mmCIF file of C-alpha atoms in Angstrom:
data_model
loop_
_atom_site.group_PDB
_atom_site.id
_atom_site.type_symbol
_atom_site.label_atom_id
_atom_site.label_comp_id
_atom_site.label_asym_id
_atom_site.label_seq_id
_atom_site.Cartn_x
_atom_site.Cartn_y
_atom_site.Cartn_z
ATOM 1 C CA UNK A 1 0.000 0.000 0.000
ATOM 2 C CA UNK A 2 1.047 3.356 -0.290
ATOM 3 C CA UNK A 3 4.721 4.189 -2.207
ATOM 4 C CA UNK A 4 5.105 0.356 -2.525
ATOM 5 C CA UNK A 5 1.959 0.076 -4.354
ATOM 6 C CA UNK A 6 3.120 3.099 -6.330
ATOM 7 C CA UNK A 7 6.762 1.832 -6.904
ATOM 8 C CA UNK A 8 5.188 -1.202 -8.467
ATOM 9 C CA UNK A 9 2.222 0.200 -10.470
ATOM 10 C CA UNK A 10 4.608 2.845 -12.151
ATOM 11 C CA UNK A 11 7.579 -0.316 -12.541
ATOM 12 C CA UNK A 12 6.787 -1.080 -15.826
ATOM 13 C CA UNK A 13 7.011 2.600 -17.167
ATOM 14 C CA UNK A 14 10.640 2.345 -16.882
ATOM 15 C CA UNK A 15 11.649 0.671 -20.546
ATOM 16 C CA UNK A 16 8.814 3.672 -21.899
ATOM 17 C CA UNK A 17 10.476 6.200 -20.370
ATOM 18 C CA UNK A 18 14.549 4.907 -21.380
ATOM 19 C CA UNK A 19 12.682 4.681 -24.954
ATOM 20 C CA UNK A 20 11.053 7.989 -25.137
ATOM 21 C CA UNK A 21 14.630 9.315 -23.410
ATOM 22 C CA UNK A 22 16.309 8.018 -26.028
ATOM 23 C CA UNK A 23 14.231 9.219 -29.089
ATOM 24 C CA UNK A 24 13.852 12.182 -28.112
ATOM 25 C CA UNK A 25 17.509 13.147 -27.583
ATOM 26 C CA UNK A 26 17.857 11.177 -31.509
ATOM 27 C CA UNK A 27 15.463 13.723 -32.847
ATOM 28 C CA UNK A 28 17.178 16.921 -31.125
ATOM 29 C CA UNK A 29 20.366 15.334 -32.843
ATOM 30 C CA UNK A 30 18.527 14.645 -36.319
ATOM 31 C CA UNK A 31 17.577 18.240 -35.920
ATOM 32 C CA UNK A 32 21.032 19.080 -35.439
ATOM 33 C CA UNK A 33 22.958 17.339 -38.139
ATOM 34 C CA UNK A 34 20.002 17.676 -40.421
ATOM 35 C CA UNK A 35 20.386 13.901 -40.805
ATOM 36 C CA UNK A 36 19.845 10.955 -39.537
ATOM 37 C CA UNK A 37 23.014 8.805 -40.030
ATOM 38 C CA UNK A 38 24.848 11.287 -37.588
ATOM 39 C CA UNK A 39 22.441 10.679 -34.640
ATOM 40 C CA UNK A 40 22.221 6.590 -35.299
ATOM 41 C CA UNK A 41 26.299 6.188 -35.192
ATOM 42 C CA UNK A 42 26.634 8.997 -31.874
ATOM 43 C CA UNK A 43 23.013 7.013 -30.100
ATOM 44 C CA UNK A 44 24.672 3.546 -30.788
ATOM 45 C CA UNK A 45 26.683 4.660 -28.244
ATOM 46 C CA UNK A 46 24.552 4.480 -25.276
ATOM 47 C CA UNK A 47 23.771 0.541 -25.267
ATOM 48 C CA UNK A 48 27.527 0.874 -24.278
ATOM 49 C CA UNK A 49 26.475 2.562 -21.089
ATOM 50 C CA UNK A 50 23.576 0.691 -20.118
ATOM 51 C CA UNK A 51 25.828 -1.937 -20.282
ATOM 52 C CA UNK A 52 28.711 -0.571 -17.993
ATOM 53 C CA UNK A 53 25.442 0.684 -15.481
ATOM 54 C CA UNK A 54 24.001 -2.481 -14.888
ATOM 55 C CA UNK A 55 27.374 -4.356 -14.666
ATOM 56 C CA UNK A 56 28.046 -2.013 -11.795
ATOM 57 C CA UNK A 57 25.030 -1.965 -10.173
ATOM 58 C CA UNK A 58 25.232 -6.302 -10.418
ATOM 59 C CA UNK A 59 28.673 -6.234 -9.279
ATOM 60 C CA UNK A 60 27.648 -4.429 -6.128
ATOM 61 C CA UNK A 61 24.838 -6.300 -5.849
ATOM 62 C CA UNK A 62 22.199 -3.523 -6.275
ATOM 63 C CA UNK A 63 18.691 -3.627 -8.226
ATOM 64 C CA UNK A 64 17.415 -1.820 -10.996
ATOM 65 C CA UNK A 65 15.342 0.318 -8.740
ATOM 66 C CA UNK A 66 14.156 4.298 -9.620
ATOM 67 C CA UNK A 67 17.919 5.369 -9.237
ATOM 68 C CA UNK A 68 19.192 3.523 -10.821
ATOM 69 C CA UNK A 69 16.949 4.311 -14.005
ATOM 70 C CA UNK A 70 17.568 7.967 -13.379
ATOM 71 C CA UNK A 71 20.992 6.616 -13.730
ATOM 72 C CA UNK A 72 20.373 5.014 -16.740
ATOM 73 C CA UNK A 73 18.629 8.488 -18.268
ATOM 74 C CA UNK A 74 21.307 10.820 -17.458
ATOM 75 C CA UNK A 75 23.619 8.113 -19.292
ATOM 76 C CA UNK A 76 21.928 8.803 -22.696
ATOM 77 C CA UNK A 77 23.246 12.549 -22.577
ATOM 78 C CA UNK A 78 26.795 11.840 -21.273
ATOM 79 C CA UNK A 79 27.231 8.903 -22.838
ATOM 80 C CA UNK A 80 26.181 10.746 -26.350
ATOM 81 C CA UNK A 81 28.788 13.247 -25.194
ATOM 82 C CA UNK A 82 31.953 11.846 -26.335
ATOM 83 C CA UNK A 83 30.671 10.612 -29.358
ATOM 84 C CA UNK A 84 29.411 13.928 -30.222
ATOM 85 C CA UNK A 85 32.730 15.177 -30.137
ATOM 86 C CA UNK A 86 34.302 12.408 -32.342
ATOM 87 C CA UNK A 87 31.392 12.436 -35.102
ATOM 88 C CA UNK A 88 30.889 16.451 -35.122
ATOM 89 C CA UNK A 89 34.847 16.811 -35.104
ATOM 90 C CA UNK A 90 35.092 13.808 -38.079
ATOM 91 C CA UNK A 91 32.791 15.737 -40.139
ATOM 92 C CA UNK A 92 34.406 18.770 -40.590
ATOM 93 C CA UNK A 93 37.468 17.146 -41.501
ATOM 94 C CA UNK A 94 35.446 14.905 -44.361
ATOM 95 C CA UNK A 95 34.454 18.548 -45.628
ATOM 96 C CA UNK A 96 38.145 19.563 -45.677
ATOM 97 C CA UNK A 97 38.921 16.346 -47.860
ATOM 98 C CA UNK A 98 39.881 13.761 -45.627
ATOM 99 C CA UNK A 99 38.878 10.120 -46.465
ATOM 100 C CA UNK A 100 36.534 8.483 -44.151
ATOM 101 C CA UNK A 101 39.328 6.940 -41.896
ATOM 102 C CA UNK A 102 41.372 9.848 -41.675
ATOM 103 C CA UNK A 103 39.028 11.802 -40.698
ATOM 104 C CA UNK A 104 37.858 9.603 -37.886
ATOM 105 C CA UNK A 105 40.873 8.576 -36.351
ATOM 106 C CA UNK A 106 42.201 12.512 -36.544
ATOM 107 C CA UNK A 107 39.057 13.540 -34.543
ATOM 108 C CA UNK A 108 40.037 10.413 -32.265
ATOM 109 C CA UNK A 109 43.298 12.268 -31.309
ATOM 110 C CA UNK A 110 42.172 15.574 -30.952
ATOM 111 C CA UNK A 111 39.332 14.420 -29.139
ATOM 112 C CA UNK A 112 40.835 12.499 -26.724
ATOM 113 C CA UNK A 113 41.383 14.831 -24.547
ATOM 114 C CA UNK A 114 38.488 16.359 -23.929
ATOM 115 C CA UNK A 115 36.754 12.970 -23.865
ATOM 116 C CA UNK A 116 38.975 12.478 -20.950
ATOM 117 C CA UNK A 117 38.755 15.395 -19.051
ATOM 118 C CA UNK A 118 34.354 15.425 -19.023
ATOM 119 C CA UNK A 119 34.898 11.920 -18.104
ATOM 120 C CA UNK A 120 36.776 12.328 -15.258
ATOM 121 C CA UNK A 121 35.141 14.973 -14.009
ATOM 122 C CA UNK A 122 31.746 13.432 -14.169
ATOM 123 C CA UNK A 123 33.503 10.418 -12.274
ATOM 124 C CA UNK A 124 35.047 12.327 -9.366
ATOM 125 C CA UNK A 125 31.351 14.206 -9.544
ATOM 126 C CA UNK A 126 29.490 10.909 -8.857
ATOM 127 C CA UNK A 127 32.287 8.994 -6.796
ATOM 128 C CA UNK A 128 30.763 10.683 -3.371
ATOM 129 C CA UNK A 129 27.095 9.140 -4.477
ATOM 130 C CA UNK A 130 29.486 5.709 -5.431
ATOM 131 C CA UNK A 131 30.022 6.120 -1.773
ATOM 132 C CA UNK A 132 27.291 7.388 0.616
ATOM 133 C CA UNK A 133 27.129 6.293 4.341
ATOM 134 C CA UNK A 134 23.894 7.338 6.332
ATOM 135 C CA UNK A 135 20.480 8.149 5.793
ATOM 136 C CA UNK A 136 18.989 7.628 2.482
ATOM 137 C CA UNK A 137 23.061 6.222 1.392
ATOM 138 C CA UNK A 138 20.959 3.391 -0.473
ATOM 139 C CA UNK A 139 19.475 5.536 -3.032
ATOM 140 C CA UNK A 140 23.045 7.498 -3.520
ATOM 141 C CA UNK A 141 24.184 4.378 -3.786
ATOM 142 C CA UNK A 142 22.531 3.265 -6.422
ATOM 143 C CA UNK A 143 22.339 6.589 -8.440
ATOM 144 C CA UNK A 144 26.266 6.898 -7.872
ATOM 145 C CA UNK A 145 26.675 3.280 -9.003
ATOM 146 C CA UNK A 146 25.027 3.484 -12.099
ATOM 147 C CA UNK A 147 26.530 6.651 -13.155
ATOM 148 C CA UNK A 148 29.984 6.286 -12.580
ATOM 149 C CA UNK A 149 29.848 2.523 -14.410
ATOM 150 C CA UNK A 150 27.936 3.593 -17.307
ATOM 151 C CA UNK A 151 30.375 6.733 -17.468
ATOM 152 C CA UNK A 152 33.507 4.400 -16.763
ATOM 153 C CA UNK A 153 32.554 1.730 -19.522
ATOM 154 C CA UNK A 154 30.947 4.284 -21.793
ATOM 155 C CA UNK A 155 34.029 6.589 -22.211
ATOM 156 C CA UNK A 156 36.682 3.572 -22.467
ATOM 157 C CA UNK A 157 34.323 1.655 -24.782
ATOM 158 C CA UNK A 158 33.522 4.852 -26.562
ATOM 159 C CA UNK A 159 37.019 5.857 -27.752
ATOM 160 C CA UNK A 160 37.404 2.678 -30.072
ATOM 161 C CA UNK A 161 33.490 1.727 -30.626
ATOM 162 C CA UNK A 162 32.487 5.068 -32.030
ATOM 163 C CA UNK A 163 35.136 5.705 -34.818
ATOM 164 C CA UNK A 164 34.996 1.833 -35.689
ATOM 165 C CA UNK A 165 31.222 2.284 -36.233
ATOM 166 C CA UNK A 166 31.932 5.552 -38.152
ATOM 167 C CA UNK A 167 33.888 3.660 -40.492
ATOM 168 C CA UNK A 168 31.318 1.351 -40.829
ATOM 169 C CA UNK A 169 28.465 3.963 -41.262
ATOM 170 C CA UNK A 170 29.985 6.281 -43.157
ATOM 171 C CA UNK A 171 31.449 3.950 -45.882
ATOM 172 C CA UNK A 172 27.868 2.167 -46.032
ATOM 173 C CA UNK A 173 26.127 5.267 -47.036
ATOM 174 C CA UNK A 174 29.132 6.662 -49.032
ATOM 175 C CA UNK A 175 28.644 2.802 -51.212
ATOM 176 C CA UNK A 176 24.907 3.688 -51.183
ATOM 177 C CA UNK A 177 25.020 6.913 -52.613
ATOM 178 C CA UNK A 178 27.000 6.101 -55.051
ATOM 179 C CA UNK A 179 25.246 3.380 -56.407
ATOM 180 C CA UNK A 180 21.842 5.118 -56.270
ATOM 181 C CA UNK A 181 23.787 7.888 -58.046
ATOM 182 C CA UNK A 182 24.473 5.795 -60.706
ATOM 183 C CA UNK A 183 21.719 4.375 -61.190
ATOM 184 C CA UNK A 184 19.766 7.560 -61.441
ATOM 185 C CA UNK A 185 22.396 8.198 -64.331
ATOM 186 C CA UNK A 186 21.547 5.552 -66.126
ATOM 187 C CA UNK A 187 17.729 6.102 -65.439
ATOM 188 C CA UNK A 188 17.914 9.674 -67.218
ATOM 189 C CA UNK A 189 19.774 8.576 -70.522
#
């Protein structure tokens, strides 16, 4: 009865509200690069922390509770952070000339650094929720936990997923353009 009744009515709004989370911050990035293979290779990011926030919380032996998915929420943003900077930064060198790989693994470098320093300052930020001793230390805890895993796994991860999917992206559509171009060559003659 009560907030446990609550908790466990509004349970299974959790995977709605990660989805909706998720889309949303897609769109603002569609918006953004006025595109939508952009947004796919920087969102294919986040799995990456969802998987280094639930390892944590598992490791410590934690549940999935309303922190955590708080956790889980900020995640999208941060995570979507460093690949941001990697995919905005590999772009503008593609418009100076640079083949796809040059380009990526150039932004890579000059990246790096500021990768590093948001990462570790969003670690030491959450490290005193990691923790919490006292009253309410449970839901610190858990917040803290999922956090500084998702941010821990998500910017090591991050630094060779992200250009490795670029690659991957990038060429596909560069193949697919191309052939459609071609095609609608032939389809005018």
């Amino acid at each position: 009865s009560g907030i446990s009744l609550e908790e466990l009515e509004s349970g299974g709004q959790a995977p709605i509200i990660f989805g909706l989370g998720v889309f949303f911050v897609f769109l603002v990035l569609a918006a953004q690069y006025n595109n939508f293979i952009d947004p796919l290779i920087i969102m294919l990011s986040v799995p990456l922390a969802v998987l280094g926030a639930l390892s944590a919380q598992s490791l410590r032996g934690l549940y999935n509770d309303v922190y955590c998915q708080v956790g889980l929420v900020m995640l999208i943003g941060l995570a979507s952070k460093n690949s941001i900077l990697i995919v905005e930064f590999a772009n503008q060198l593609r418009s100076q000339g640079r083949s796809i790989t040059q380009a990526v693994v150039e932004a890579s470098q000059e990246r790096l650094r500021p990768i590093l320093m948001t990462a570790i300052s969003t670690l030491l930020g959450s490290y005193p929720l990691l923790i919490a001793t006292g009253a309410g230390a449970a839901s610190r805890q858990s917040l803290g936990t999922a956090v500084f895993g998702g941010m821990l796994i998500a910017t090591f991860l991050s630094l060779f997923v992200v250009p490795i999917l670029y690659i991957v992206v990038k060429s596909v559509q560069l193949n697919l353009t191309r052939k459609l171009g071609v095609m609608s060559m032939s389809d005018s003659k």
